[in-house]
PDB file of C-alpha atoms in Angstrom:
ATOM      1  CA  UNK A  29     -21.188  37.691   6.761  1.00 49.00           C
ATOM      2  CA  UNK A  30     -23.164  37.299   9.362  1.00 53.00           C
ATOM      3  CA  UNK A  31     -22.565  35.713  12.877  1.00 49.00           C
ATOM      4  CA  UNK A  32     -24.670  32.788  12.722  1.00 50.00           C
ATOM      5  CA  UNK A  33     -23.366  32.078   9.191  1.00 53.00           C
ATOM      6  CA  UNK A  34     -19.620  32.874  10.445  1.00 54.00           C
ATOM      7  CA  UNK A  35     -20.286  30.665  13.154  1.00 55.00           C
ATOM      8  CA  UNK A  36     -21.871  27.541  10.643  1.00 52.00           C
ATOM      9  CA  UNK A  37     -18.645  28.376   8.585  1.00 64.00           C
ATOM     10  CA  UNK A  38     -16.376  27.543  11.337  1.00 68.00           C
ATOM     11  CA  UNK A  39     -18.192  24.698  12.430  1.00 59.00           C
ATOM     12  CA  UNK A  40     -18.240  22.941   8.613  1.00 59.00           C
ATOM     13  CA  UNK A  41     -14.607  23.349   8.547  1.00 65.00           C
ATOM     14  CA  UNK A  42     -13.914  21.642  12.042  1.00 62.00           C
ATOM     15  CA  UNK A  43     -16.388  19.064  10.552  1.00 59.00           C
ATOM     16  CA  UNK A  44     -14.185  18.503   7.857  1.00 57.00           C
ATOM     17  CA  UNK A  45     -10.961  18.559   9.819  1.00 59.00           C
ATOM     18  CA  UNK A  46     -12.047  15.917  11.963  1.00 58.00           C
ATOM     19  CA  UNK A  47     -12.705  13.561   9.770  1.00 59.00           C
ATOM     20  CA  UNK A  48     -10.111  14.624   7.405  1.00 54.00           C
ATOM     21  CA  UNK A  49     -12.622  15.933   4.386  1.00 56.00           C
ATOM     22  CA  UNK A  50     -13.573  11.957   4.148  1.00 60.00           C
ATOM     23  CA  UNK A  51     -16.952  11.707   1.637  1.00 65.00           C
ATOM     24  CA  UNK A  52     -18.226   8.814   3.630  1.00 60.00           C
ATOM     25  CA  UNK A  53     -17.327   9.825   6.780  1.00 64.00           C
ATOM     26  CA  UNK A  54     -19.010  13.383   6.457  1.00 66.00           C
ATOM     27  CA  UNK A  55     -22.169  11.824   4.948  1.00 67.00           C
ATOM     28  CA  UNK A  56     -22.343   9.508   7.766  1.00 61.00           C
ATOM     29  CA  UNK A  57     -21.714  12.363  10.471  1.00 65.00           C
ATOM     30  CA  UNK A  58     -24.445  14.573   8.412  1.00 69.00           C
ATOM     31  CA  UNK A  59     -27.169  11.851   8.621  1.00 64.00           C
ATOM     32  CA  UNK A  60     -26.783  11.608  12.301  1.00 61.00           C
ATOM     33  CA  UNK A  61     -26.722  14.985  13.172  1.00 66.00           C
ATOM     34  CA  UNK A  62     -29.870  15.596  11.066  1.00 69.00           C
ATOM     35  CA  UNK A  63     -31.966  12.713  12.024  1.00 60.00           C
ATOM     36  CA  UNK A  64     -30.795  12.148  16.000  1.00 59.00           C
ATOM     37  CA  UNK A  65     -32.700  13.856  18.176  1.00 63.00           C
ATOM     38  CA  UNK A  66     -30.105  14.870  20.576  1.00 63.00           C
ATOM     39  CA  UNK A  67     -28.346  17.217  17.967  1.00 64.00           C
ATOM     40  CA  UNK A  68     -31.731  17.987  15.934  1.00 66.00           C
ATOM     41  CA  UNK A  69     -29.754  19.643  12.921  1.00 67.00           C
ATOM     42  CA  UNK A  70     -27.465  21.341  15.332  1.00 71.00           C
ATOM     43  CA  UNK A  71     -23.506  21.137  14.365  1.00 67.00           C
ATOM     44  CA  UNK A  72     -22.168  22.860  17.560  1.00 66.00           C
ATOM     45  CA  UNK A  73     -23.560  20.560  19.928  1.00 66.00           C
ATOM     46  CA  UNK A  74     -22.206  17.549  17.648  1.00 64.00           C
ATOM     47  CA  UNK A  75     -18.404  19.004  17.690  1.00 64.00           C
ATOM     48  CA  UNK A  76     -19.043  19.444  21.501  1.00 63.00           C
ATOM     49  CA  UNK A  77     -19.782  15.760  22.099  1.00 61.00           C
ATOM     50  CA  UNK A  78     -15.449  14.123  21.784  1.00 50.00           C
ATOM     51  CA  UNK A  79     -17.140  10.736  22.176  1.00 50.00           C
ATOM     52  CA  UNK A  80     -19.593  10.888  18.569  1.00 50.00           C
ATOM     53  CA  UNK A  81     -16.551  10.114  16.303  1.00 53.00           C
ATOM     54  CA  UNK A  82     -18.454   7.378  14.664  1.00 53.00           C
ATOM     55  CA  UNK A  83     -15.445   5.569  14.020  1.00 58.00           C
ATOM     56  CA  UNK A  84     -16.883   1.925  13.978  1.00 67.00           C
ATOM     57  CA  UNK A  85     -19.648   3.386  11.408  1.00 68.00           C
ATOM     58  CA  UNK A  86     -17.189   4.733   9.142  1.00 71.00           C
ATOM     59  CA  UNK A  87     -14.571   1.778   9.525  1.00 75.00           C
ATOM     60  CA  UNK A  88     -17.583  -0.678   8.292  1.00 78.00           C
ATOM     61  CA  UNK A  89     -18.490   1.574   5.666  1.00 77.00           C
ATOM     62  CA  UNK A  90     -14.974   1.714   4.417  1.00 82.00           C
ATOM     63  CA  UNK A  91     -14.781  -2.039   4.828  1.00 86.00           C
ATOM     64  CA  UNK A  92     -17.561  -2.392   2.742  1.00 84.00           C
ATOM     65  CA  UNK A  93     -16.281   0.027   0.010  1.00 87.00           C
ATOM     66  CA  UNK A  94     -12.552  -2.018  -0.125  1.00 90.00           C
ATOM     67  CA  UNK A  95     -14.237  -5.493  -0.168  1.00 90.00           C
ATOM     68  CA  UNK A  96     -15.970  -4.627  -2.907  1.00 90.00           C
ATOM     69  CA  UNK A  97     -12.410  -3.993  -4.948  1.00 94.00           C
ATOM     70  CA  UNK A  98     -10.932  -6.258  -7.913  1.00 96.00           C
ATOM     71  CA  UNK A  99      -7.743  -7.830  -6.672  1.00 95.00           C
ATOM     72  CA  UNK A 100      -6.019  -5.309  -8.575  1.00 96.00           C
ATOM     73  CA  UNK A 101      -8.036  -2.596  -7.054  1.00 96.00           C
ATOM     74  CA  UNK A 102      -7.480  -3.817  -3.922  1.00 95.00           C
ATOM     75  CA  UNK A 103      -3.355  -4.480  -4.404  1.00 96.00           C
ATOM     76  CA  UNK A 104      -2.995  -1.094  -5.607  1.00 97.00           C
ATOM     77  CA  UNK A 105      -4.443   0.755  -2.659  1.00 96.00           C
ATOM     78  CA  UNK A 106      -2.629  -1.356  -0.155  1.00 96.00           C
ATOM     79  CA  UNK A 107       0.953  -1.244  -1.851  1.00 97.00           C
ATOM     80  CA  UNK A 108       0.329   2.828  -2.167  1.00 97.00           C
ATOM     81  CA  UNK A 109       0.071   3.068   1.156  1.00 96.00           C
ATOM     82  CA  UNK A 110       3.295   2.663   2.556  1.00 97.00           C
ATOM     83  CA  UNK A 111       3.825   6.509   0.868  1.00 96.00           C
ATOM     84  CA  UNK A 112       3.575   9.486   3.198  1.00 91.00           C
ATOM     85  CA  UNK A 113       1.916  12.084   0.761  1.00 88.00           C
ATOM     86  CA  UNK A 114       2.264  14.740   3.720  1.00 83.00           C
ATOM     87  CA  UNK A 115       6.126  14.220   3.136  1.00 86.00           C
ATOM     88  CA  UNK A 116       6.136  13.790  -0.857  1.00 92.00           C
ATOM     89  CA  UNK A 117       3.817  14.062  -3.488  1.00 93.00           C
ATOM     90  CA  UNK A 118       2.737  11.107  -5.478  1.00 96.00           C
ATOM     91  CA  UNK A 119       1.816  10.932  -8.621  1.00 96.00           C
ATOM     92  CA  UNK A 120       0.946   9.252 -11.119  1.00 97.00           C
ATOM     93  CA  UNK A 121       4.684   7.652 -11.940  1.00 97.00           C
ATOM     94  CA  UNK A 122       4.449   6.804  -7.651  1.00 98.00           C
ATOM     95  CA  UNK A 123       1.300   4.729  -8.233  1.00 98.00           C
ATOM     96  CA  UNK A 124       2.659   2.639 -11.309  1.00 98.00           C
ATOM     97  CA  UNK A 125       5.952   2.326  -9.236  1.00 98.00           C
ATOM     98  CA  UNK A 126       3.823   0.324  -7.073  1.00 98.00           C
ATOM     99  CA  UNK A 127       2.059  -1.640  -9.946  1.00 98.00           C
ATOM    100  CA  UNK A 128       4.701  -3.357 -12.071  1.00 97.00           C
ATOM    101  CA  UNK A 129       2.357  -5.969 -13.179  1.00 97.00           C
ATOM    102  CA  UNK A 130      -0.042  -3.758 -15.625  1.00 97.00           C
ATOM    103  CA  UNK A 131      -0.336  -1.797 -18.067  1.00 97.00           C
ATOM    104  CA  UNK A 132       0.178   2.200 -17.547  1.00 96.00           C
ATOM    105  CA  UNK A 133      -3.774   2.243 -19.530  1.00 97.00           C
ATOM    106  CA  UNK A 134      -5.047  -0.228 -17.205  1.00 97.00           C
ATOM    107  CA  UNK A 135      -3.915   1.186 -13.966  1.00 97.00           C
ATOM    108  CA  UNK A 136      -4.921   4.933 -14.653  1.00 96.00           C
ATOM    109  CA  UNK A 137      -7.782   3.882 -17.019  1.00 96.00           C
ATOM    110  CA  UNK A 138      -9.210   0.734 -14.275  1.00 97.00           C
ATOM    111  CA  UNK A 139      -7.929   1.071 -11.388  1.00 97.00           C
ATOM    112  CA  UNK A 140      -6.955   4.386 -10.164  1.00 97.00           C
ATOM    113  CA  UNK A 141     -10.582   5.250 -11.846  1.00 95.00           C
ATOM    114  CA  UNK A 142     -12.418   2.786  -9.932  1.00 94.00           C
ATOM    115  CA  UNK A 143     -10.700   4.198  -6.548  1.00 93.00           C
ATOM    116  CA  UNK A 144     -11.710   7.300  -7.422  1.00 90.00           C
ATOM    117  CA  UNK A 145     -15.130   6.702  -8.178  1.00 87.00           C
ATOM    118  CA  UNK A 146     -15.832   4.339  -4.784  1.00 85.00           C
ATOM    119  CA  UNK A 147     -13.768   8.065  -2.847  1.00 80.00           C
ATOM    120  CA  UNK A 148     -11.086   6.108  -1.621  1.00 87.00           C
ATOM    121  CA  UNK A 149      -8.140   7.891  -3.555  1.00 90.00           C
ATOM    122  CA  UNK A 150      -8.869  11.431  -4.894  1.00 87.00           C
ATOM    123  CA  UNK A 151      -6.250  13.912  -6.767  1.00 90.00           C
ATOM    124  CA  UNK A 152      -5.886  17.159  -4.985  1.00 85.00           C
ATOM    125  CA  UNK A 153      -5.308  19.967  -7.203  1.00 87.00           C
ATOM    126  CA  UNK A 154      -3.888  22.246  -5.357  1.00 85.00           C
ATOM    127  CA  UNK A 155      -1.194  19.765  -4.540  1.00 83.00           C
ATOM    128  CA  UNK A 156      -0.727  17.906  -7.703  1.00 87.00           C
ATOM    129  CA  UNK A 157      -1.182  14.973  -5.970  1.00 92.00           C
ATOM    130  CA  UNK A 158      -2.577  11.866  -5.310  1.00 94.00           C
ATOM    131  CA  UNK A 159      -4.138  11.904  -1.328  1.00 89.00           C
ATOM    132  CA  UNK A 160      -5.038   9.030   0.158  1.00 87.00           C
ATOM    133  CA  UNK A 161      -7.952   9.640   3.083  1.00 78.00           C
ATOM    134  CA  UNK A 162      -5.657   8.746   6.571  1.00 77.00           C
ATOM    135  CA  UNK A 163      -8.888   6.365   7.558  1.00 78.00           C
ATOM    136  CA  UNK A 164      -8.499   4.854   3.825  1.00 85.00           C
ATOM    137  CA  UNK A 165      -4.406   4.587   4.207  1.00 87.00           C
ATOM    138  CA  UNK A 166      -5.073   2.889   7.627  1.00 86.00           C
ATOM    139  CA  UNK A 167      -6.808   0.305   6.451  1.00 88.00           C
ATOM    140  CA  UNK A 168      -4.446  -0.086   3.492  1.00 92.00           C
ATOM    141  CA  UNK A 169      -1.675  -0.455   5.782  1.00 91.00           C
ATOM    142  CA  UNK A 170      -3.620  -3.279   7.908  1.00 90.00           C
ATOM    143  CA  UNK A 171      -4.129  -5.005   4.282  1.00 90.00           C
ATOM    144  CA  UNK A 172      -0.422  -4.889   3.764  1.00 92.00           C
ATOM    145  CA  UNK A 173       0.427  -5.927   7.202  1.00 90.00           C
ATOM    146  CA  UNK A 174      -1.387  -9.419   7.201  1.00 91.00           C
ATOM    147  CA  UNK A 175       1.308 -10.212   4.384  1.00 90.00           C
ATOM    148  CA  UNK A 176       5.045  -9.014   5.827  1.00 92.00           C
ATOM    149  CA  UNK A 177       6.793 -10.241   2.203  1.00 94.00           C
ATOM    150  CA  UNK A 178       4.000  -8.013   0.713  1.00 94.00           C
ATOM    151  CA  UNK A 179       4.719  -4.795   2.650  1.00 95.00           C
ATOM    152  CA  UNK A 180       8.508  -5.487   2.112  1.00 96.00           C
ATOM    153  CA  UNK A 181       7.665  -5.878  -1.628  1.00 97.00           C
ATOM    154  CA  UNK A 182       5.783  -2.331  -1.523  1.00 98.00           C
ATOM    155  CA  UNK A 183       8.485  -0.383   0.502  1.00 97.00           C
ATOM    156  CA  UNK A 184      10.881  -1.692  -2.035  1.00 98.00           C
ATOM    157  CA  UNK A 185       9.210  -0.695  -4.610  1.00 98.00           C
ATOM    158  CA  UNK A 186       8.777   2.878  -3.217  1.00 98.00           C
ATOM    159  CA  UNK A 187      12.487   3.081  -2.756  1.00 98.00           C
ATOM    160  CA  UNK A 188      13.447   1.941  -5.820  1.00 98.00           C
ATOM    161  CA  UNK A 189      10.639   5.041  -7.535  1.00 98.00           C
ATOM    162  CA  UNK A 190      12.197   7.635  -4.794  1.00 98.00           C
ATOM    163  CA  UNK A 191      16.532   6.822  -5.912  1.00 98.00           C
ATOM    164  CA  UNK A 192      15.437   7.217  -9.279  1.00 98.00           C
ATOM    165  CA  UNK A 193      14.324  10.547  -8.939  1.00 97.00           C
ATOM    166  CA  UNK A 194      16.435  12.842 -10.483  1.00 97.00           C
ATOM    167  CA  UNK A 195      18.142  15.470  -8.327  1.00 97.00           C
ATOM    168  CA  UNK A 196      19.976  19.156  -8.741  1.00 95.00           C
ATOM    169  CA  UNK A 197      23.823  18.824  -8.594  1.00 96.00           C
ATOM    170  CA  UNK A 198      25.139  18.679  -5.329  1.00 95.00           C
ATOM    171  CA  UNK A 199      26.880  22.022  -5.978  1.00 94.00           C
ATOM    172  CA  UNK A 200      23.112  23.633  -5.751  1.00 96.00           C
ATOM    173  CA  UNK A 201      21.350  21.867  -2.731  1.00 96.00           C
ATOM    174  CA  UNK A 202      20.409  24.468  -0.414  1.00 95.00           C
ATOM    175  CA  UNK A 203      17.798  22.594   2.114  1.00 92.00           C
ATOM    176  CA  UNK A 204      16.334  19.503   2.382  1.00 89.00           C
ATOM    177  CA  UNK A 205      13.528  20.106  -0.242  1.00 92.00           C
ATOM    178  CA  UNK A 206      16.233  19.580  -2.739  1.00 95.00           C
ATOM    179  CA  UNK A 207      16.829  15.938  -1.663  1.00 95.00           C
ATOM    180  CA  UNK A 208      13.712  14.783  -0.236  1.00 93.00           C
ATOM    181  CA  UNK A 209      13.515  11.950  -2.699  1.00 96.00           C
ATOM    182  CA  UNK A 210      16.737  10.621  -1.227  1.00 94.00           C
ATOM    183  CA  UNK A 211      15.022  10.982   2.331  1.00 92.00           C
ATOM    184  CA  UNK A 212      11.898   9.176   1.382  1.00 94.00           C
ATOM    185  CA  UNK A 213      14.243   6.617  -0.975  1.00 95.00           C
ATOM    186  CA  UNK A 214      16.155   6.050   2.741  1.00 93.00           C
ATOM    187  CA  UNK A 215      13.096   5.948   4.645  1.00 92.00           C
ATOM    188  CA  UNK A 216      11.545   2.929   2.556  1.00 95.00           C
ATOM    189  CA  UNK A 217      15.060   1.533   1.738  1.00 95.00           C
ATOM    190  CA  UNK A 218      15.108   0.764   5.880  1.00 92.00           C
ATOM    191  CA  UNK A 219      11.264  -0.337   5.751  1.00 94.00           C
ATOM    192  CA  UNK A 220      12.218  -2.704   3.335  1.00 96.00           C
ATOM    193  CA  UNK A 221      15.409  -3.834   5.319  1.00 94.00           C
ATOM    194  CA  UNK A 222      17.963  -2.726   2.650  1.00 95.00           C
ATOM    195  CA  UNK A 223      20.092  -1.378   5.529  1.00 91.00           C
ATOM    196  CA  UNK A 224      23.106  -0.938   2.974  1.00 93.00           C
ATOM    197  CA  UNK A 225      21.270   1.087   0.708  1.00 95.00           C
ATOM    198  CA  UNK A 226      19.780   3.128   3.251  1.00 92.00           C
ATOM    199  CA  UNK A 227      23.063   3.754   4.905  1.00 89.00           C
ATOM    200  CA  UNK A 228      24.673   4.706   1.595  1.00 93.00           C
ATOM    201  CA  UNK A 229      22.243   7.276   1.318  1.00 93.00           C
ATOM    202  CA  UNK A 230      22.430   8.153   4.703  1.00 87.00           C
ATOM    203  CA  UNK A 231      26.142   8.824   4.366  1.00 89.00           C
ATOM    204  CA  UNK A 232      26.122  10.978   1.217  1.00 91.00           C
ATOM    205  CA  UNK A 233      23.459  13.250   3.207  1.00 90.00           C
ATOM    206  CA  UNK A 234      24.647  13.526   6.394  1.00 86.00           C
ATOM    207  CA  UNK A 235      26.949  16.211   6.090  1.00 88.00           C
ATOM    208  CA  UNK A 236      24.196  18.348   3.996  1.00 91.00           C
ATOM    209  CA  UNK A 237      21.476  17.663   6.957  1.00 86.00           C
ATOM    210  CA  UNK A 238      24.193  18.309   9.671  1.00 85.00           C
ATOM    211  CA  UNK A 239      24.226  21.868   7.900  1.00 88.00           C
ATOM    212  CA  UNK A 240      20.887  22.456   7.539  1.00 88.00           C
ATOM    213  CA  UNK A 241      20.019  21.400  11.222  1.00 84.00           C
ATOM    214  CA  UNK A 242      17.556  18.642   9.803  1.00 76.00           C
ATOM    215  CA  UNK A 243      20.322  15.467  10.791  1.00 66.00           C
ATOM    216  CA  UNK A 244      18.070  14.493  13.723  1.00 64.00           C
ATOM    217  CA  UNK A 245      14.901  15.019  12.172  1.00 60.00           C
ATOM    218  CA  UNK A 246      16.154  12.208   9.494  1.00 61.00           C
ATOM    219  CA  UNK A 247      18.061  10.064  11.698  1.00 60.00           C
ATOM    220  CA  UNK A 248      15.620   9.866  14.794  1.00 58.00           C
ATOM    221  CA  UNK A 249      14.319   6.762  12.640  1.00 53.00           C
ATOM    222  CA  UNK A 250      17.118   4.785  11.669  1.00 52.00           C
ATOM    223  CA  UNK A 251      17.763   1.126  12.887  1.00 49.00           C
ATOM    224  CA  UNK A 252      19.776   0.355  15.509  1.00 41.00           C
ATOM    225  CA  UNK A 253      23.392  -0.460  13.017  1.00 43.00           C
ATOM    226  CA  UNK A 254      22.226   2.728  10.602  1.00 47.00           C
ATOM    227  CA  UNK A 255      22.799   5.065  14.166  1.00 43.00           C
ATOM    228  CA  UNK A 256      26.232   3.325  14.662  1.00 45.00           C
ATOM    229  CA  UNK A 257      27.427   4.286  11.092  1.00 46.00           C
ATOM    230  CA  UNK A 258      26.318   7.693  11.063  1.00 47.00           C
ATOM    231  CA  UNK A 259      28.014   8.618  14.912  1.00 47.00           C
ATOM    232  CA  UNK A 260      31.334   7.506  12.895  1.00 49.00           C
ATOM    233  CA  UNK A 261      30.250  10.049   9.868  1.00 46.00           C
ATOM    234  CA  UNK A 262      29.943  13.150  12.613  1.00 48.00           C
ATOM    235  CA  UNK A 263      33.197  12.745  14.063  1.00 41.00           C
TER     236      UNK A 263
END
């Protein structure tokens, strides 16, 4: 490969880091780059200049995209984003946690399909799972947020998917991949202000975490009374 082509290579892929591999956003970014006659075609120059983000461009476009959702559409993408995909991967049974109200063939069929098709939820492969764009799960967390019974619904609906995941026996946990349903189950459990739940699972982890080192990681984001129960579980 070439230097110049090395060099383009290196460039695309900051390009798409940046923006988080975002359809919209990268078509956007490509159109200006090509047509403005500050970066005449050039990428380098572009990635130099911190201050082209485009963010008000791409927010509108995005805007645009989610007005143009069914209510369902539109319900769907803001209850799914109270998930962290970076922590968990959701799938398919994730989504329909989230979706009580329709059919399994309408959801996957209708809605996840028309998500897909306006590049606001995509399936990664690699993964096996559902990704939503971080500009896209933004702006389905603002959705949620103008509605606090309707972000409580979602988060309870997320914990209720995560404690019914099954789990090894407690005899073969080894690290804290082997009960990170039970982490994300607490973590929305406390979103959702079911502090009992979320302590309960709190308390039959704690000792496993404590092990493994991972305690504070977990535990840096409990509520205020959650922090008081666990102190009495470490001594």
């Amino acid at each position: 490969m070439s230097p110049i082509i090395e060099t383009l290579s290196e460039e695309l892929a900051q390009m798409g880091d940046r923006y988080s591999g975002h359809p919209k956003a990268l078509q956007l970014v490509a159109a200006l780059i090509r047509d403005d006659t500050e970066f005449q075609g050039n990428v380098g120059i572009f990635l130099h200049q911190r201050d082209w983000l485009l963010i008000r461009d791409i927010e509108r476009a995005i805007d645009e995209m989610i007005a143009r959702l069914s209510d369902g559409e539109q319900t769907c993408l803001s209850r799914i984003s109270v998930y962290q995909t970076s922590e968990y991967p959701l799938s398919f049974s994730g989504i329909s946690a989230q979706m009580p109200e329709v059919s399994k063939y309408e959801l996957k069929e209708s809605i996840i399909q028309a998500l897909k098709r306006r590049q606001l939820l995509y399936y990664d492969r690699h993964l096996k799972s559902y990704q939503l764009h971080p500009l896209v799960r933004e702006k389905g967390e603002y959705l949620l947020s103008q509605h606090p019974e309707n972000l409580r619904t979602a988060h309870s609906q997320a914990y209720h998917y995560y404690i019914n995941i099954p789990l090894k026996p407690k005899s073969e946990w080894q690290d804290i991949e082997d009960i990170k349903p039970l982490i994300r189950a607490h973590y929305h459990a406390s979103q959702a202000g079911y502090l009992d739940a979320a302590n309960a699972i709190i308390s039959e982890v704690y000792e496993y975490l404590r092990q493994w080192n991972c305690a504070e990681l977990v535990c840096a984001n409990l509520p205020l009374p959650l922090l008081t129960e666990v102190k009495n579980i470490s001594l």
